[in-house]
């Protein structure tokens, strides 16, 4: 592999970074940790404290109601900062662990222990924390370790669910999970969620995007008719990555092959959690390559306005975005709403040297305008029950000038996506919590295309819909010497619908269970999960997952998972779309003439009448193994490292076999070919086919009455397989420098194997490191510095060199490195003029050095696409300016 471009760019990064940083670091004082928490209601101050430390904070809402926290500004140890915060409030605190502090009213000395325990155990408690990898929920429960077991009372706390597990309060699941919060998104300098997701090394950028939808020769199989963007973890296909919004499924785009994340406004995202192993035992179908859970903001305080402008420094593409967020909370609930407007002008192929030679100029990226609204509401109904509701609506208009061999065509695409979730959580006896919810989501689109060469206008209206009802409970089972055994159970029903030329729908019934078993306290724990899903249109799947977390010494942890996952056939793949027969002469060494006539059976393999090859369609099945080593040493504060090895064996993949004239000579096709078919087999093939095309020259009667020497079953079926292996790396380091903090991180993935077999007997076909396919090595490095007002960040993105197999002999494709830079300043001082107070200004530059993508000669000779649109960005340098104003000093 070639590291020279990455090393060269990385070498320039510190020079650029130091040039920005030097004026602010010199002469600063050493400190433990810098705090800036203004005087405000106590509950909000405690949330701010949790957000600035690595400590979770639990408190009873009525205990802090009406209290005002003291301002804390300056450098403190965490405990000193907390003490200063609650000074003069009459509150006290106790550390339940190194990472959990409980803030409470002072214990009365004239009450007995039993009375104290009873009072504490019946008090509703809120728990807030800084961990981006968790989600707080309106209510939760945990057992009070100080209470009398016979009392039956419990301490109510807001616990959390990490993506990758169904059990609340598990902050360190066995699965490898990476998390990105709002700060990560903002300091990236990128304005949309798709742009940010594409920087994640584990995501293959060559899936469904608005660029690959427009650049000729780069379109994803099946067509991106909505010009949306999907996530494609591990390069296994967007349909094999499960994308969730607040832990719920979204209706897919187009013909159901991907979830369109371009409809989700980045301004409304609180964090993104990515599970990098198979997770069907937790979430069900499609979680093969992994899970991306996009979690929206829901507890914002105040009002925030943001305006953003970005433009390329070469060409006409620019974009505007404006957002408004509003939120407030009270002792028993909160409400939040966010609106975003965005518009983007196109980038023409004539504006880039590597696409300017196209015979038919086209838009590399389209002209778009979008509007999005997000809302969230929660309300405690009693001391142990609460209601939560979320809703979302997005609309997008896209206009693109596209190119084809028949000339230019224009597409006017409209997209509307809307949905919501409503649920009820209530505490059960002991530590148990129950939740009932219903979730609905619908995606509607229409692609109106005008083709001047044929004076033809086409319309392709599509709609998909998901509606689910779900009930789940979780809590503590019993205690082992190693700790409390926890269990989560759930069941539900999901209806999926696709409206195209006809309406297709199905019901899915499911049930799941997961348990966490701590065998040795703080040393070894095991998790076991299983999920059963039954589909009314094909079959069922049962998936299991086993995981363990081993901590041999403090600061060193080994995690591993082994499990199965599956992908359900798409609704469009299970449809009764017409099959057809194509009759052809193909080379045949067994024939005296050197060729034989026969039948190519094409369409969907859904009929038991036709020659059987895995019909009807079955779930795609996979096995995945991961092992991770995490290193967070006490002797090196601020440093963390994680290495994960993964191995995916993906079988019974639903594919249409390739068209080939070698079907009678290549052993790979043998399972698909029926030699010398009987009259009954020919009749069965005709029975499931509505169209017959005879290109052999033989009369139809002669061909179909004994003249066919073979039947080649080219229908979509469970025939393909994929192997995927590799290593993920995460490094991070942060340290106080003067009055600020300096940090470095490095994330990357190295694929050692990505190969396909298109039939069970075919030889593996390596698609790693070849044109328009995943690259073996992708890295992203960052340097950060910030204090309470200023922050500046530099990133290097690296994609390794690979090869162009479209030429003979193959030619090399160079590696690709880009440097991004952002800097931000916040006018937060209470002495600032009122118009500047709460204002934050951010300037960003993506591809700061304006690097062109690696040159790849266009083999078509028509479109002049001299770059790989699946692996490199065509935009060049993009600069942005973003201004936000927090009107009332609130926030999260």
Short mmCIF file of C-alpha atoms in Angstrom, two decimals, residues 194 198 203-213 218-232 237-239 253-262 870:
data_model
loop_
_atom_site.label_atom_id
_atom_site.label_comp_id
_atom_site.label_asym_id
_atom_site.label_seq_id
_atom_site.Cartn_x
_atom_site.Cartn_y
_atom_site.Cartn_z
CA UNK A 194 -24.50 12.89 4.20
CA UNK A 198 -19.03 10.03 4.17
CA UNK A 203 -18.50 3.78 5.25
CA UNK A 204 -17.99 3.14 1.54
CA UNK A 205 -18.74 6.44 -0.21
CA UNK A 206 -19.63 4.70 -3.45
CA UNK A 207 -23.15 3.73 -2.50
CA UNK A 208 -26.22 5.82 -3.15
CA UNK A 209 -25.32 9.54 -3.30
CA UNK A 210 -26.45 12.51 -5.38
CA UNK A 211 -23.04 12.48 -7.11
CA UNK A 212 -23.07 8.79 -8.09
CA UNK A 213 -26.68 9.28 -9.24
CA UNK A 218 -21.29 5.53 -11.32
CA UNK A 219 -24.98 4.86 -10.64
CA UNK A 220 -25.74 2.21 -8.04
CA UNK A 221 -27.40 -0.94 -9.31
CA UNK A 222 -31.17 -0.56 -9.04
CA UNK A 223 -31.06 3.18 -9.63
CA UNK A 224 -31.06 6.13 -7.28
CA UNK A 225 -34.25 7.62 -8.65
CA UNK A 226 -34.63 9.98 -5.68
CA UNK A 227 -31.04 11.31 -5.75
CA UNK A 228 -30.74 10.51 -2.05
CA UNK A 229 -27.82 9.30 0.05
CA UNK A 230 -27.51 6.01 1.90
CA UNK A 231 -24.98 4.53 4.33
CA UNK A 232 -22.91 1.59 3.07
CA UNK A 237 -24.41 -2.56 0.11
CA UNK A 238 -26.70 0.09 1.55
CA UNK A 239 -29.48 -2.48 1.89
CA UNK A 253 -36.12 5.40 -0.62
CA UNK A 254 -36.64 4.47 -4.25
CA UNK A 255 -37.33 0.78 -4.70
CA UNK A 256 -36.39 0.07 -1.10
CA UNK A 257 -32.65 -0.41 -1.46
CA UNK A 258 -31.47 2.30 0.97
CA UNK A 259 -32.51 4.69 3.72
CA UNK A 260 -32.13 8.28 2.56
CA UNK A 261 -30.27 10.24 5.24
CA UNK A 262 -30.29 13.43 3.14
CA UNK A 870 -17.41 6.36 -5.88
#
